[in-house]
mmCIF file of C-alpha atoms and ligand atoms in Angstrom:
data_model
loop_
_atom_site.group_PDB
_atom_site.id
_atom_site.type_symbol
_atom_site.label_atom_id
_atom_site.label_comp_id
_atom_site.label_asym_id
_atom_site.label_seq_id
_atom_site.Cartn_x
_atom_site.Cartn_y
_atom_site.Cartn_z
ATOM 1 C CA UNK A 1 143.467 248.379 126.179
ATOM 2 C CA UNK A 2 146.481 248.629 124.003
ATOM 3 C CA UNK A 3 148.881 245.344 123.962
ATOM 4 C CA UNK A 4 152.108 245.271 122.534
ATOM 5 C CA UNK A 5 154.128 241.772 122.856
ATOM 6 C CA UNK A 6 157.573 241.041 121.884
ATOM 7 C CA UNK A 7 157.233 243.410 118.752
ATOM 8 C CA UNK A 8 160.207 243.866 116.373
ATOM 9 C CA UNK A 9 161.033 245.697 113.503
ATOM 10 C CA UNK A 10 164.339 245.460 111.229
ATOM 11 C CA UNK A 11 165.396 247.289 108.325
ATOM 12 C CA UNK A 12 168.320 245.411 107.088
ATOM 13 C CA UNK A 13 171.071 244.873 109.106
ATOM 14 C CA UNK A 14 169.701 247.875 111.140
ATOM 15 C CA UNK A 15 167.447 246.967 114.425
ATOM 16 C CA UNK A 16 164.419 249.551 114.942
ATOM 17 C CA UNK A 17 162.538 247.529 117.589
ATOM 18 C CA UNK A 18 163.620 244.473 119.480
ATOM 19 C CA UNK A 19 160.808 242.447 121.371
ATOM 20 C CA UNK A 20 159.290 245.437 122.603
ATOM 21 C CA UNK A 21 156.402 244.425 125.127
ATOM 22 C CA UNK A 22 154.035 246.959 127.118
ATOM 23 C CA UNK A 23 149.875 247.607 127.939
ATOM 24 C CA UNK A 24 148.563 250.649 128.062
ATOM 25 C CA UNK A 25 144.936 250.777 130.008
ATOM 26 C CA UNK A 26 142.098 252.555 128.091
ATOM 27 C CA UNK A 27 141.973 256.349 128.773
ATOM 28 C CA UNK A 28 145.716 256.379 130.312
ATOM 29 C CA UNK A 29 148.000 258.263 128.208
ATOM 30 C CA UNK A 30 151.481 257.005 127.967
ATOM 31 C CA UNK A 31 154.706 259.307 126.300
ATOM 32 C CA UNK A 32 157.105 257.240 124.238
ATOM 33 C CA UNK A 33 160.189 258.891 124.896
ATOM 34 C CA UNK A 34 163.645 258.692 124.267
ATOM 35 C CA UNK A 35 166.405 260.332 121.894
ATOM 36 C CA UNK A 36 166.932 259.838 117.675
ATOM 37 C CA UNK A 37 166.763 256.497 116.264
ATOM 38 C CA UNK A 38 165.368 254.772 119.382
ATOM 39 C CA UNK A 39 162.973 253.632 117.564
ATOM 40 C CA UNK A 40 159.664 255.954 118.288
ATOM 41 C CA UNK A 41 158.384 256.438 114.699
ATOM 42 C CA UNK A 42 158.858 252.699 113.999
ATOM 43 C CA UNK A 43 156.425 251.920 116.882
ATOM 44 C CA UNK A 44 153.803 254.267 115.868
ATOM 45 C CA UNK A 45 154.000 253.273 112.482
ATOM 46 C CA UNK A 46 153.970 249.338 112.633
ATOM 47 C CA UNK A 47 150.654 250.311 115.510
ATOM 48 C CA UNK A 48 149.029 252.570 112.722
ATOM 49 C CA UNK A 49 149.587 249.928 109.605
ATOM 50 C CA UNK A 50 151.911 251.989 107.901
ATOM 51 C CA UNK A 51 154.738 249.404 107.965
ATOM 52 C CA UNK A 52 154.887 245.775 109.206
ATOM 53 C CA UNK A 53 156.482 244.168 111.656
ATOM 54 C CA UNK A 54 158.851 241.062 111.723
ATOM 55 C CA UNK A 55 157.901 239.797 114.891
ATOM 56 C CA UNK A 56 155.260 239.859 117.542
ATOM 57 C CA UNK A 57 151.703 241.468 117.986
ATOM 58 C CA UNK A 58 149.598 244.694 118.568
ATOM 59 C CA UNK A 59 146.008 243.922 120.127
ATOM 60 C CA UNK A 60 143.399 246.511 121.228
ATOM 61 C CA UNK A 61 140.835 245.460 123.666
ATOM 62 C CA UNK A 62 141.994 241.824 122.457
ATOM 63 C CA UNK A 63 141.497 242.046 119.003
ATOM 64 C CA UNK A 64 144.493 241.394 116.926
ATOM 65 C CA UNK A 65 145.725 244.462 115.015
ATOM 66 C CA UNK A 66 149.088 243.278 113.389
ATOM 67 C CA UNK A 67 151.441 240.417 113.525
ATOM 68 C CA UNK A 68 154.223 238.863 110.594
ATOM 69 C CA UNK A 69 151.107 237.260 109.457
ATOM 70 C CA UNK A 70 148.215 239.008 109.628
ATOM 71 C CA UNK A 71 147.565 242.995 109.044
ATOM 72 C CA UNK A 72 144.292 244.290 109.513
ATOM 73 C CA UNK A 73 143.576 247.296 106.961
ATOM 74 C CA UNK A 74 144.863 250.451 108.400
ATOM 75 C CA UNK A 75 141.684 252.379 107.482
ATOM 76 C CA UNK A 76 139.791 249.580 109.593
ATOM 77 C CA UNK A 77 141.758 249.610 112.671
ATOM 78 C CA UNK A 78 140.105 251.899 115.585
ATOM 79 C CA UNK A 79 143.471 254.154 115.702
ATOM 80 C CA UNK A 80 144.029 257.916 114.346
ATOM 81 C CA UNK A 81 147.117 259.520 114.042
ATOM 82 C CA UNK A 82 148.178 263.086 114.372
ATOM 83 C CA UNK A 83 151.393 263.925 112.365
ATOM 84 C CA UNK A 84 154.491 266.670 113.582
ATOM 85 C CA UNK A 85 153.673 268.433 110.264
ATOM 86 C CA UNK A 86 149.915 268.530 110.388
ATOM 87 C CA UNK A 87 149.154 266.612 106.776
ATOM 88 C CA UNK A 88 146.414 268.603 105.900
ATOM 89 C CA UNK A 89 145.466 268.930 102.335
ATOM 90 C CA UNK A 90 146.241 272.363 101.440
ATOM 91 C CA UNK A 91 143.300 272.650 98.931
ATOM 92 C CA UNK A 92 140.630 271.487 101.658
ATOM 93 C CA UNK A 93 138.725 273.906 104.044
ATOM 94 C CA UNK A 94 138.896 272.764 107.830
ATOM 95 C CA UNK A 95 135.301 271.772 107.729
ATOM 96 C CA UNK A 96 135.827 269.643 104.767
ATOM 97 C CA UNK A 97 139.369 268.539 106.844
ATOM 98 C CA UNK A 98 137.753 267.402 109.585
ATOM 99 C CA UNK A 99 134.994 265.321 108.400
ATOM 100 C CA UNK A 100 136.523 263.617 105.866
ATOM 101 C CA UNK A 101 136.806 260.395 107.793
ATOM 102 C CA UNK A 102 133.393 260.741 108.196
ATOM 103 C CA UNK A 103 131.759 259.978 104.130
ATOM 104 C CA UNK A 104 129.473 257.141 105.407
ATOM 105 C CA UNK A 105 127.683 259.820 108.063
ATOM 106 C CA UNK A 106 124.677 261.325 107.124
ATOM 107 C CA UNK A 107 124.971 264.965 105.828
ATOM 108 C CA UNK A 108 123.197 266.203 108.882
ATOM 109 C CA UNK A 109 124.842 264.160 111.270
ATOM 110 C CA UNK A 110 128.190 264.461 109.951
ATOM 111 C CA UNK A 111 127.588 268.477 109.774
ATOM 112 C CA UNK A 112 126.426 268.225 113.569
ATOM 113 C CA UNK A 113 129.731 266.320 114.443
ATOM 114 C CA UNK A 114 131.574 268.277 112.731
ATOM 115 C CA UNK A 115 130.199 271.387 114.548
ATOM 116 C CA UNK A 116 130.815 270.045 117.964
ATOM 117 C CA UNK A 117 134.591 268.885 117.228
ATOM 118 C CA UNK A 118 135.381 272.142 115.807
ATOM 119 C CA UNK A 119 134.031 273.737 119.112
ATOM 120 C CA UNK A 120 135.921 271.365 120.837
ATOM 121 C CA UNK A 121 138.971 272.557 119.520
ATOM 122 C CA UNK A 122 138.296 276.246 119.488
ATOM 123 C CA UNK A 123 138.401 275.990 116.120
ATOM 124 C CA UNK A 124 134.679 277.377 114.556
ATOM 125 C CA UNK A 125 135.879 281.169 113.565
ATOM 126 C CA UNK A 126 138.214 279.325 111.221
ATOM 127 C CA UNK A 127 135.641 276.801 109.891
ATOM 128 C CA UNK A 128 135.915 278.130 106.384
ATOM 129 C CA UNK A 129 139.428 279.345 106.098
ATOM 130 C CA UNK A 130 142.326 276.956 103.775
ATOM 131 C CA UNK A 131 145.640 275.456 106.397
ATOM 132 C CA UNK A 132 147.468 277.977 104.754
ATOM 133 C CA UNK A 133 145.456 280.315 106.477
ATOM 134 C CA UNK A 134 146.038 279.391 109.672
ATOM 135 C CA UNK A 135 148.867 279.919 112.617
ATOM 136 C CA UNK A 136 150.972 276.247 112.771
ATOM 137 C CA UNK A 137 149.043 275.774 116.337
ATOM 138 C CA UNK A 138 145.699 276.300 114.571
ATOM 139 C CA UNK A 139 146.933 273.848 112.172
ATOM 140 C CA UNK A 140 147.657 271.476 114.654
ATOM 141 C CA UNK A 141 144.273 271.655 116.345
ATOM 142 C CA UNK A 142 142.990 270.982 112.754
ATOM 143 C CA UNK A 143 144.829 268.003 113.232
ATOM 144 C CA UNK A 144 143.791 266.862 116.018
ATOM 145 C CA UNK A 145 140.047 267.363 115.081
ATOM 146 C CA UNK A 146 140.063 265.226 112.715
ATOM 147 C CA UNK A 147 142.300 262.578 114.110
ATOM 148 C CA UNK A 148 139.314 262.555 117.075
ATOM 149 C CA UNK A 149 136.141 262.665 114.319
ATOM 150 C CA UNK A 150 135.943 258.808 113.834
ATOM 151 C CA UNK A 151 136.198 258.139 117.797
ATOM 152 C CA UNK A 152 139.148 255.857 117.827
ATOM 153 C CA UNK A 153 140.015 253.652 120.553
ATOM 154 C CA UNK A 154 143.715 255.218 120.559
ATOM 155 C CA UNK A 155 145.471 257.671 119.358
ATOM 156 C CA UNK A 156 148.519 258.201 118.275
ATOM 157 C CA UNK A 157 150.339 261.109 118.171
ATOM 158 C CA UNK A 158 153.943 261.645 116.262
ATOM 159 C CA UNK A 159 156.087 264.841 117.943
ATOM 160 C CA UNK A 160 152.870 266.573 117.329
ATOM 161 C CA UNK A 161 154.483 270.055 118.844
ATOM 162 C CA UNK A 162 158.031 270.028 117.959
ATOM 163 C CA UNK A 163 157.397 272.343 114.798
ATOM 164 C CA UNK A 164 156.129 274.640 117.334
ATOM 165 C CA UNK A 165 157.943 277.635 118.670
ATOM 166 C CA UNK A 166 159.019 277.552 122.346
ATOM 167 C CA UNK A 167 156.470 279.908 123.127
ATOM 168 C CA UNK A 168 153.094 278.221 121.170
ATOM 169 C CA UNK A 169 154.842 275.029 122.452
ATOM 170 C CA UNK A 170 154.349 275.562 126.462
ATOM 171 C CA UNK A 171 150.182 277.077 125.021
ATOM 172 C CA UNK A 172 149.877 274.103 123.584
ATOM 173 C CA UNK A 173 151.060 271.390 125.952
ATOM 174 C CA UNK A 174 148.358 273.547 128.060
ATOM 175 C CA UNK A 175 145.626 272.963 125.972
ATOM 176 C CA UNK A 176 146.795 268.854 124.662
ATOM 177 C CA UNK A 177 146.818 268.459 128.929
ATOM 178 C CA UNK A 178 143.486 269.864 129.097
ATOM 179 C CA UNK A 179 142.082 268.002 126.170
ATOM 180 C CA UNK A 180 143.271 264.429 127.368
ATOM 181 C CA UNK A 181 142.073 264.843 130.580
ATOM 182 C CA UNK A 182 138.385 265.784 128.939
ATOM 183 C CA UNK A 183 138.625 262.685 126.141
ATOM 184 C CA UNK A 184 139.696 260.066 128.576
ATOM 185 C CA UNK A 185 141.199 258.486 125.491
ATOM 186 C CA UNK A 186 144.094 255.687 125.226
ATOM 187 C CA UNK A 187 147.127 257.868 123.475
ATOM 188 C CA UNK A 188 150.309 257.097 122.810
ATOM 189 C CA UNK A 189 152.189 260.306 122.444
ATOM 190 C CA UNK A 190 155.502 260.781 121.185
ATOM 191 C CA UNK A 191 158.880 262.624 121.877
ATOM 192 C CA UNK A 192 162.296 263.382 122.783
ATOM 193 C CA UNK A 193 161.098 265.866 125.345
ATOM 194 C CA UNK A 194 161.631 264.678 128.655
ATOM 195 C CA UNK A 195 159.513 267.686 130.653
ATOM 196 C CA UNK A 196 156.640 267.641 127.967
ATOM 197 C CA UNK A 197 156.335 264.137 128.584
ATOM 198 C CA UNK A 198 156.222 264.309 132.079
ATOM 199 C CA UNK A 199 153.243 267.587 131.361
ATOM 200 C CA UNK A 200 151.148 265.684 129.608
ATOM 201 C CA UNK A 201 151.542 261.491 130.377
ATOM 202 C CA UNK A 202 150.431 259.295 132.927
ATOM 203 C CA UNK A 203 153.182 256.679 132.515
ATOM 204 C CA UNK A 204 156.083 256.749 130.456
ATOM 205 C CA UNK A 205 158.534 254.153 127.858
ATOM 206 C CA UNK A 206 161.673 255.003 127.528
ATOM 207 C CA UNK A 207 163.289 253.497 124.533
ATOM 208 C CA UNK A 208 166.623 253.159 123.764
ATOM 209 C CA UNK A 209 168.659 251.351 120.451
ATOM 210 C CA UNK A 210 164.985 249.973 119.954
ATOM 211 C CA UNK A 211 164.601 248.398 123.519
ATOM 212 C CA UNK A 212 162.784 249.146 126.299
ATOM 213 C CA UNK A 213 164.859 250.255 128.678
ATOM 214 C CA UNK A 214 162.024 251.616 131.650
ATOM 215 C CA UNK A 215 158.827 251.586 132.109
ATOM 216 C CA UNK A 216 156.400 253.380 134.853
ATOM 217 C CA UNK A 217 154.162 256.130 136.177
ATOM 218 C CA UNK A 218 155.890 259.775 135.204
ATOM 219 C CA UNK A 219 156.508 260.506 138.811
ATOM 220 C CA UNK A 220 157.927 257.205 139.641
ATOM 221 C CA UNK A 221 160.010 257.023 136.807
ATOM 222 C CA UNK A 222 161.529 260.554 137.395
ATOM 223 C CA UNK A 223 162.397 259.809 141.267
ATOM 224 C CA UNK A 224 163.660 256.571 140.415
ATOM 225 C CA UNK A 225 165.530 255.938 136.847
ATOM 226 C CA UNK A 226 166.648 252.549 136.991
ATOM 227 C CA UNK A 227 169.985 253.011 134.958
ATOM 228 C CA UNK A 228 172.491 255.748 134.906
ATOM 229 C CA UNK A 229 171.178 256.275 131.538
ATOM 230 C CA UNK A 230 167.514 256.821 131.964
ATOM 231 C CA UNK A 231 168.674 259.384 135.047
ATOM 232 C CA UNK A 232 170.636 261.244 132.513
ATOM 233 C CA UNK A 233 167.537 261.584 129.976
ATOM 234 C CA UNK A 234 165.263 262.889 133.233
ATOM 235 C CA UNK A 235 167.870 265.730 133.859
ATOM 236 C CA UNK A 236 170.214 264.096 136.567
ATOM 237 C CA UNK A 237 173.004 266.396 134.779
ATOM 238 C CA UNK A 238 175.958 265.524 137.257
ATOM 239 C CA UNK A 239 177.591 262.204 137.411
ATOM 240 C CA UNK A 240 180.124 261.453 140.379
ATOM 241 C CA UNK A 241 182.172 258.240 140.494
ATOM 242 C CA UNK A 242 182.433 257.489 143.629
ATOM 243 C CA UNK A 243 182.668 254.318 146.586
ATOM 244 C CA UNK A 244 180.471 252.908 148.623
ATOM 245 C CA UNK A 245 181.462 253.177 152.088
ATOM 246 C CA UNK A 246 179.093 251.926 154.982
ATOM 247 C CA UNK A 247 175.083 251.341 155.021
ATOM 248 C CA UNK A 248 173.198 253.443 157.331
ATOM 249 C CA UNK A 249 170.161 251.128 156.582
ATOM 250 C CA UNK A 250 168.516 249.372 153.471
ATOM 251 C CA UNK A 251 168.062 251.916 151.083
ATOM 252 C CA UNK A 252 171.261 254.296 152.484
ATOM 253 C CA UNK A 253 174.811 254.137 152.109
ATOM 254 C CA UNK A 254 177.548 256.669 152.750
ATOM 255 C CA UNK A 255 179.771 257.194 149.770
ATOM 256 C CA UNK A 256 183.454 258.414 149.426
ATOM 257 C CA UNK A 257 183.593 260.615 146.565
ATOM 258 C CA UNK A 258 187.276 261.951 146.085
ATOM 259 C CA UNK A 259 188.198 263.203 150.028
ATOM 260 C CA UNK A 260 184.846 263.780 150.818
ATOM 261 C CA UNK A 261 181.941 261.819 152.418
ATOM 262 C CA UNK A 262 178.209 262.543 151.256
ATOM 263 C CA UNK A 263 175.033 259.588 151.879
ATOM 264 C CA UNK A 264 173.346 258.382 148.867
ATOM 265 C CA UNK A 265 170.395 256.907 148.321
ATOM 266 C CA UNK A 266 170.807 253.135 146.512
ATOM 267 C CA UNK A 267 169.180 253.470 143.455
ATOM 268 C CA UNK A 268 168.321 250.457 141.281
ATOM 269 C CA UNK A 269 168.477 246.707 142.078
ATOM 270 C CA UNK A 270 172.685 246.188 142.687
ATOM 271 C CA UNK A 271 174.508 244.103 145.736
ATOM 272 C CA UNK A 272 176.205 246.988 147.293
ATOM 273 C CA UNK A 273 179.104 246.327 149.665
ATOM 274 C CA UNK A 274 181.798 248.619 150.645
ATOM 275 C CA UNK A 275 184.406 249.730 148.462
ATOM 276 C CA UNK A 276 182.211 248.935 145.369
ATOM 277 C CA UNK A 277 182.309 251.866 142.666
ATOM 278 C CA UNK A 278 179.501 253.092 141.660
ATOM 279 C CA UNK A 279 178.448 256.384 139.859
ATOM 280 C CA UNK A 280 176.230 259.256 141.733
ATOM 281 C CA UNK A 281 173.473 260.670 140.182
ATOM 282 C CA UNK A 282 172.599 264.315 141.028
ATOM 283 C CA UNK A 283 169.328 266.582 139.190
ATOM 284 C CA UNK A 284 170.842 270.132 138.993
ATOM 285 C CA UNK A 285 167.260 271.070 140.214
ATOM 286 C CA UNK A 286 168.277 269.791 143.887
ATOM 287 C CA UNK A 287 171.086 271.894 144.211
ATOM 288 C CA UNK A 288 171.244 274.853 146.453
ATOM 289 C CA UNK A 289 173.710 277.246 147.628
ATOM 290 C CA UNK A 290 174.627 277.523 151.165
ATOM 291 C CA UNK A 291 174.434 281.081 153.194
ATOM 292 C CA UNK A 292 177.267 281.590 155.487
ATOM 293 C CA UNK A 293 177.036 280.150 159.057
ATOM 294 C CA UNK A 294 174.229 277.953 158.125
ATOM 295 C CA UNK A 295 173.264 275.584 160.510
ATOM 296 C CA UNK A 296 173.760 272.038 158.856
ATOM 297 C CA UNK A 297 171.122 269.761 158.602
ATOM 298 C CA UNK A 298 171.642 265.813 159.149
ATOM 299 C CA UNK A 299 169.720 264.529 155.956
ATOM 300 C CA UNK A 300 171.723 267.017 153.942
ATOM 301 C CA UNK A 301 174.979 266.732 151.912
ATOM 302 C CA UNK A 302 177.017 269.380 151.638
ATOM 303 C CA UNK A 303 180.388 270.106 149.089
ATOM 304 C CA UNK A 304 182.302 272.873 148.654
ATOM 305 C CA UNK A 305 183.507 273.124 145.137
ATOM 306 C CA UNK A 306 184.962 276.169 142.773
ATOM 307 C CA UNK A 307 183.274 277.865 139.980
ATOM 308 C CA UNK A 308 184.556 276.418 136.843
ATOM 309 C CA UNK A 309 181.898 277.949 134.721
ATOM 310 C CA UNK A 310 178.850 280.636 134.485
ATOM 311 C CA UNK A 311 176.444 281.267 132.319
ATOM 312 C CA UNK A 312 173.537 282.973 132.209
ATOM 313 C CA UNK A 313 169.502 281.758 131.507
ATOM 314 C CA UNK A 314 167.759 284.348 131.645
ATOM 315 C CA UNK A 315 166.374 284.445 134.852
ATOM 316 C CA UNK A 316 169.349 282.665 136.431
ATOM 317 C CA UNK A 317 172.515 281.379 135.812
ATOM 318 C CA UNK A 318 173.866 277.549 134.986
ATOM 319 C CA UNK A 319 177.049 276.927 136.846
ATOM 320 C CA UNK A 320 179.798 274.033 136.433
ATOM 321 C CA UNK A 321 181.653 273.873 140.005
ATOM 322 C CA UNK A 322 184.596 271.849 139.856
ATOM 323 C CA UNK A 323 185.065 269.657 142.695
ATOM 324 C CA UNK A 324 188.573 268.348 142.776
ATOM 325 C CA UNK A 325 188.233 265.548 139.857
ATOM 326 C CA UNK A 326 184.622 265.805 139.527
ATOM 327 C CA UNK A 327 182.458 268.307 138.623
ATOM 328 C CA UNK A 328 178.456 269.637 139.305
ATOM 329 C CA UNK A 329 176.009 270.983 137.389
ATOM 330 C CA UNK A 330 173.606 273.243 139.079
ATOM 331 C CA UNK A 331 171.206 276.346 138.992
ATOM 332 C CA UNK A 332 172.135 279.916 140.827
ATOM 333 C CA UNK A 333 169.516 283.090 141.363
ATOM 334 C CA UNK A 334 173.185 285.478 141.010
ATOM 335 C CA UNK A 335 175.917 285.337 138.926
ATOM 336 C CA UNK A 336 179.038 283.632 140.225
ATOM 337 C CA UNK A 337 182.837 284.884 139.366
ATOM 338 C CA UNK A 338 184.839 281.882 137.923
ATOM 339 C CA UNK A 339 187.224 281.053 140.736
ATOM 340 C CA UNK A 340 184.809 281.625 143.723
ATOM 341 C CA UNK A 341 184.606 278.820 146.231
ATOM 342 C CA UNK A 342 180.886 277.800 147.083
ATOM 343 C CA UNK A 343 179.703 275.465 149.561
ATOM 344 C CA UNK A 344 176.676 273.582 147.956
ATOM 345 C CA UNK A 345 173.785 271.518 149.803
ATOM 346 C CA UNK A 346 171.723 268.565 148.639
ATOM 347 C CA UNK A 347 169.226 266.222 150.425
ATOM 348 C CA UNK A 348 170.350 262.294 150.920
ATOM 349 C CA UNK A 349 167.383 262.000 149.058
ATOM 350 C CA UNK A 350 168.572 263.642 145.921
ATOM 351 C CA UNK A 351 171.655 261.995 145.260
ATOM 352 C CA UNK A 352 171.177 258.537 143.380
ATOM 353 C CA UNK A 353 173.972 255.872 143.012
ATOM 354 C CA UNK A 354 173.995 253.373 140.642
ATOM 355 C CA UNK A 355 176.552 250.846 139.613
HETATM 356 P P1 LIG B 401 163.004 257.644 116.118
HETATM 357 O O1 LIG B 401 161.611 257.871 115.674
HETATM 358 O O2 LIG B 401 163.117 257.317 117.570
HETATM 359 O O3 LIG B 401 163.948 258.740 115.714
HETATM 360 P P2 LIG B 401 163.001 255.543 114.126
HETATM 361 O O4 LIG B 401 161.914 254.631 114.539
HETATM 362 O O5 LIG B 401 162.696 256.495 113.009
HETATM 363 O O6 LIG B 401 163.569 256.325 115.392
HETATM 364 O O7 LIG B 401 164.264 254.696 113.661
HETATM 365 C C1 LIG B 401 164.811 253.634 114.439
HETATM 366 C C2 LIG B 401 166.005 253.044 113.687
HETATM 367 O O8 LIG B 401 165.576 252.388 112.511
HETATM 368 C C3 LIG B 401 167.021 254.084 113.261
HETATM 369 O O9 LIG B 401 168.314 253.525 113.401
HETATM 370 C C4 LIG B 401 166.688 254.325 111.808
HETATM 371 O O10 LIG B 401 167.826 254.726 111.089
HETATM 372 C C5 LIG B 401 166.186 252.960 111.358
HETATM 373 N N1 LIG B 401 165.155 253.085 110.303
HETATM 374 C C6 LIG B 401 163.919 253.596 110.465
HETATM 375 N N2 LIG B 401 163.222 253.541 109.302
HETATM 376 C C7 LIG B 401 164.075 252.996 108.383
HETATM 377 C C8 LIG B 401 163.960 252.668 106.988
HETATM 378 N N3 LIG B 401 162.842 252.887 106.307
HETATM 379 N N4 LIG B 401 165.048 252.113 106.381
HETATM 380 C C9 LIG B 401 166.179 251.868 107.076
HETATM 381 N N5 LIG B 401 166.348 252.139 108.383
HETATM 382 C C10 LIG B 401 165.312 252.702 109.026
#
């Protein structure tokens, strides 16, 4: 188990982490998400013993890794890193690359371990070849093999598919899911990408301005962000201000949202009463057109709003529909004229207020 307490980091003036506290349970894998600056490379590298931290503690499986005053080795502690741009020595072969933590093996039992990881990785055709030889996702793999060759207790791994095209990208967060399902390691991966967090984590940390701002299971956190914030960074792309109006029970309220009336869930811990203001949250995602003479459903919101904006995806188009001092984001299979008036439907479900 990985255990992080009340660890802090500061460069000057400048706060990279502030008391950040979370466990991680061997062979879960947890994404570290959250935007530039938050603080995600500090974490890794004060875990890893590449910088120290001010305050606080890293244990795995209870023994103590780093604290202000103690800072065990970082070639001794059980954690292996894999990099965004690969680090591999550019003079070394991949064999040679991936068994170099591996000097105090035996020659035959390092070669046989060496054999099996490059297997592992789909990586023997390419045994003898230099980095500069391979494709970046080969590269990567390279990466990984030897970040896996001295069987650490975690991993870590640093925007390890960001240098990636979009295309080798979506192969490869394929492949990493496969992998860390097959390992059953501890990893701590991170990025600023929302959906391949989501792909490839069991739980996720959201940081923000060096704090932890949520913490959870992927599919909890995405169905329930507990700030207006966090819902933005899981792809709740419109934001109505709006009033509370009346509860229809504990966790439903109808809401007043310029002259019209949707219900809302109640999304994070707030003392709603009527006439408070609070701010929708709406995932574009949940959006759907309505065909004419539709019968309306009672758990369903519906707006009617005009086409402010449309452009298109590639296999559909985004629209901005203005509602009258308020505006949506969502998704449409045809193109829409600017000026058309849609009616739009939504679930209770889907629409989130916070205040
Ligand atoms: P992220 O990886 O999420 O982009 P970082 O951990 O790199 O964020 O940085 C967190 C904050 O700490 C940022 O404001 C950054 O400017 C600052 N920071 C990081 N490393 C240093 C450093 N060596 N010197 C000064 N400030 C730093």
């Amino acid at each position: 188990m990985l255990e992080v307490s009340r660890l802090s980091r500061h460069y000057g003036s400048a706060t990279a982490l502030n008391g950040l506290d979370f466990r991680l349970e061997t062979g879960r894998v947890m994404a570290v998400l959250g935007p530039s600056g938050c603080g995600k490379s500090t974490l890794l590298k004060l875990i890893s013993g590449l910088e120290d931290p001010d305050a606080g503690e890293v244990r795995i499986n209870g023994q103590l890794i780093t604290s202000p005053s103690y800072s065990l080795p970082p070639e001794k502690r059980p954690i292996n890193m894999v990099f965004q741009d690969y680090a591999l020595w550019p003079h070394m072969k991949v064999r040679k690359i991936v068994g170099y933590g591996l000097a105090n093996m035996n020659r035959q039992a390092r070669q046989c371990r060496v054999d099996d990881l490059l297997a592992l990785m789909q990586l023997t055709p390419y045994a003898d070849r230099l980095p500069s030889e391979l494709s970046g996702g080969q590269q990567q793999r390279v990466a990984i093999a030897r970040a896996l060759a001295t069987d650490p207790e975690v991993l870590l791994f640093d925007e390890p598919l960001s240098n990636l095209d979009v295309q080798l990208r979506m192969t490869m967060r394929f492949e990493l899911a496969d992998l860390f399902q097959r390992l059953n390691k501890t990893v701590l991966y991170v990025t600023h990408d929302p959906l391949e967090a989501c792909a490839l984590a069991d739980e996720l940390l959201i940081l923000r301005n060096g704090h932890l701002e949520q913490t959870g299971t992927t599919q909890s956190l995405f169905a329930n962000p507990a700030t207006t914030w966090v819902a933005g960074l899981a792809g709740y792309d419109s934001q109505l201000p709006a009033r509370l109006h009346a509860p229809l029970d504990s966790n439903y309220w109808q809401v007043q949202v310029g002259d019209q009336r949707l219900v809302s869930r109640v999304g994070n811990p707030m003392n709603p009463e009527p006439g408070k203001a609070v701010q929708l949250m709406l995932h574009s995602d949940a959006i759907r057109l309505c065909t004419q003479g539709e019968n309306e459903r009672t758990d369903t919101n519906y707006m009617n709003g005009t086409v402010k904006q449309c452009l298109f995806e590639g296999h559909q188009w985004r629209l901005r529909l203005d509602l009258g001092g308020a505006e949506l984001a969502m998704l449409s299979e045809q193109a829409q004229q600017p000026g058309a008036k849609l009616q739009v439907a939504f679930s209770h479900q889907a629409l989130l207020a916070f205040d």
